[in-house]
Short mmCIF file of C-alpha atoms in Angstrom, two decimals:
data_model
loop_
_atom_site.label_atom_id
_atom_site.label_comp_id
_atom_site.label_asym_id
_atom_site.label_seq_id
_atom_site.Cartn_x
_atom_site.Cartn_y
_atom_site.Cartn_z
CA SER A 1 -4.94 -36.75 6.68
CA THR A 2 -2.32 -39.03 5.23
CA ILE A 3 1.31 -37.99 5.01
CA GLN A 4 2.80 -38.48 1.58
CA ARG A 5 6.27 -39.95 1.49
CA PHE A 6 8.81 -39.66 -1.26
CA VAL A 7 11.77 -41.88 -1.89
CA GLU A 8 14.87 -39.83 -2.68
CA GLY A 9 17.91 -41.99 -3.35
CA GLY A 10 16.66 -44.66 -0.95
CA LEU A 11 15.78 -42.02 1.70
CA ILE A 12 12.12 -41.57 2.59
CA MET A 13 11.22 -37.88 2.71
CA GLU A 14 7.95 -36.59 4.15
CA LYS A 15 5.95 -34.18 1.96
CA TYR A 16 5.24 -32.04 5.07
CA ILE A 17 7.19 -31.81 8.31
CA TYR A 18 6.63 -29.82 11.49
CA ASP A 19 9.43 -28.09 13.37
CA GLU A 20 8.59 -27.91 17.08
CA ASN A 21 11.39 -25.39 17.70
CA ASN A 22 9.77 -22.64 15.68
CA GLY A 23 6.20 -23.95 15.29
CA LEU A 24 6.28 -23.95 11.49
CA TRP A 25 5.20 -26.51 8.92
CA TYR A 26 7.47 -27.13 5.94
CA GLU A 27 6.65 -28.53 2.52
CA LEU A 28 9.09 -30.53 0.40
CA GLN A 29 9.89 -28.64 -2.81
CA GLY A 30 12.42 -30.59 -4.84
CA ASP A 31 15.33 -31.28 -2.48
CA TYR A 32 14.43 -28.55 0.02
CA TYR A 33 11.84 -27.94 2.69
CA ILE A 34 10.18 -24.54 2.29
CA PRO A 35 8.17 -22.96 5.16
CA CYS A 36 4.40 -23.05 4.65
CA LEU A 37 3.69 -19.40 5.37
CA LYS A 38 0.29 -17.79 5.19
CA LEU A 39 -0.61 -14.19 5.90
CA PRO A 40 -3.18 -13.70 8.65
CA ASP A 41 -6.78 -13.49 7.53
CA GLU A 42 -7.52 -9.79 7.86
CA GLU A 43 -10.03 -7.64 6.14
CA GLN A 44 -7.98 -5.87 3.51
CA VAL A 45 -8.80 -2.25 2.74
CA GLU A 46 -7.88 -1.16 -0.74
CA ILE A 47 -4.99 1.28 -0.93
CA GLY A 48 -6.05 4.54 -2.58
CA ILE A 49 -4.46 6.49 -5.40
CA TRP A 50 -1.98 8.32 -3.15
CA GLY A 51 -0.68 5.07 -1.67
CA GLN A 52 -0.48 3.46 -5.11
CA ARG A 53 1.52 6.41 -6.47
CA HIS A 54 3.91 6.24 -3.52
CA LEU A 55 4.27 2.47 -3.90
CA SER A 56 5.23 2.90 -7.54
CA TYR A 57 7.74 5.58 -6.57
CA ILE A 58 9.47 3.59 -3.81
CA GLN A 59 9.58 0.44 -5.97
CA LYS A 60 11.58 2.38 -8.57
CA HIS A 61 13.59 4.86 -6.51
CA CYS A 62 13.87 3.50 -2.95
CA LYS A 63 14.49 -0.23 -3.42
CA PRO A 64 16.19 -0.87 -0.02
CA PHE A 65 13.35 0.88 1.84
CA TYR A 66 10.72 -0.98 -0.20
CA ASN A 67 12.39 -4.36 0.36
CA LYS A 68 12.79 -3.70 4.10
CA MET A 69 9.11 -2.81 4.49
CA LEU A 70 8.09 -5.78 2.38
CA GLY A 71 10.28 -8.16 4.40
CA GLU A 72 8.97 -6.84 7.71
CA HIS A 73 5.34 -7.10 6.49
CA THR A 74 4.78 -3.40 7.26
CA LEU A 75 4.40 -2.11 3.70
CA TYR A 76 0.61 -2.46 3.53
CA ASP A 77 -0.01 -0.59 6.80
CA TYR A 78 2.54 2.06 5.84
CA LEU A 79 0.84 2.66 2.48
CA LEU A 80 -2.63 2.78 4.08
CA GLN A 81 -1.47 5.42 6.57
CA LEU A 82 0.34 7.43 3.90
CA ASP A 83 -2.77 7.30 1.70
CA LYS A 84 -4.94 8.59 4.56
CA ASP A 85 -2.46 11.34 5.44
CA ALA A 86 -2.17 12.43 1.80
CA GLU A 87 -5.96 12.49 1.35
CA ASP A 88 -6.37 14.55 4.53
CA MET A 89 -3.64 16.97 3.41
CA PHE A 90 -5.18 17.29 -0.06
CA ASN A 91 -8.67 18.04 1.32
CA ARG A 92 -7.26 20.55 3.81
CA PHE A 93 -5.34 22.40 1.08
CA VAL A 94 -8.33 22.47 -1.27
CA LYS A 95 -10.55 23.87 1.48
CA GLN A 96 -8.00 26.51 2.55
CA MET A 97 -7.23 27.66 -1.00
CA ALA A 98 -10.92 27.80 -1.95
CA GLU A 99 -11.71 29.93 1.11
CA ARG A 100 -8.74 32.24 0.46
CA GLU A 101 -9.67 32.66 -3.23
CA GLY A 102 -13.41 33.08 -2.72
CA VAL A 103 -14.39 29.86 -4.48
CA THR A 104 -17.64 29.23 -2.60
CA GLU A 105 -20.90 27.40 -3.05
CA ARG A 106 -22.45 30.76 -3.81
CA LEU A 107 -20.13 31.13 -6.81
CA ASN A 108 -21.09 27.58 -7.81
CA ALA A 109 -24.77 28.55 -7.76
CA GLU A 110 -24.21 31.82 -9.65
CA ASN A 111 -21.63 30.76 -12.23
CA GLN A 112 -21.01 27.04 -12.31
CA LEU A 113 -18.57 27.16 -15.22
CA GLU A 114 -16.31 29.67 -13.44
CA TRP A 115 -16.53 27.66 -10.22
CA VAL A 116 -15.52 24.42 -12.00
CA GLY A 117 -12.52 26.11 -13.61
CA LYS A 118 -11.34 27.61 -10.32
CA ILE A 119 -11.89 24.47 -8.23
CA ASN A 120 -10.08 22.32 -10.80
CA ASN A 121 -7.14 24.74 -10.69
CA ILE A 122 -7.10 24.56 -6.88
CA ARG A 123 -7.27 20.76 -6.91
CA GLN A 124 -4.37 20.61 -9.38
CA ARG A 125 -2.22 22.85 -7.17
CA ALA A 126 -3.14 20.86 -4.05
CA THR A 127 -2.21 17.63 -5.89
CA GLU A 128 1.19 19.08 -6.80
CA ILE A 129 1.86 20.03 -3.17
CA VAL A 130 0.87 16.59 -1.81
CA ASN A 131 2.96 14.89 -4.48
CA ALA A 132 6.00 17.01 -3.60
CA GLU A 133 5.61 16.74 0.18
CA LEU A 134 4.50 13.11 0.65
CA ILE A 135 4.28 11.00 -2.47
CA TYR A 136 7.56 11.65 -4.29
CA ALA A 137 9.63 12.71 -1.28
#
């Protein structure tokens, strides 16, 4: 590939330069060389609803924490783990509450409308607990 050169006040400036000290390529942007950074090619798993809610919360209410995680490139992994933990907690609470309150598959078979009402109530309470303990904490 050919290297483009730019004349800046009589000085020839390379479009791209390589710094052997740190192993990075730099691209000329105006008067400055900016590092050519690229995130590693990894298969990205989509962050679920719990992680998205927490992301929104920390962007608004925990700016220093958010910026630190973003700068250290740990935000994505943090949100994935939080999303998994929140989903596990939610499912555990729904199962425990349903067992304690007698909301079973038998009830579903006998009276589906009652079962739907009770399971929706349980899911709502479990969501409130997960939100309070993990998402908005």
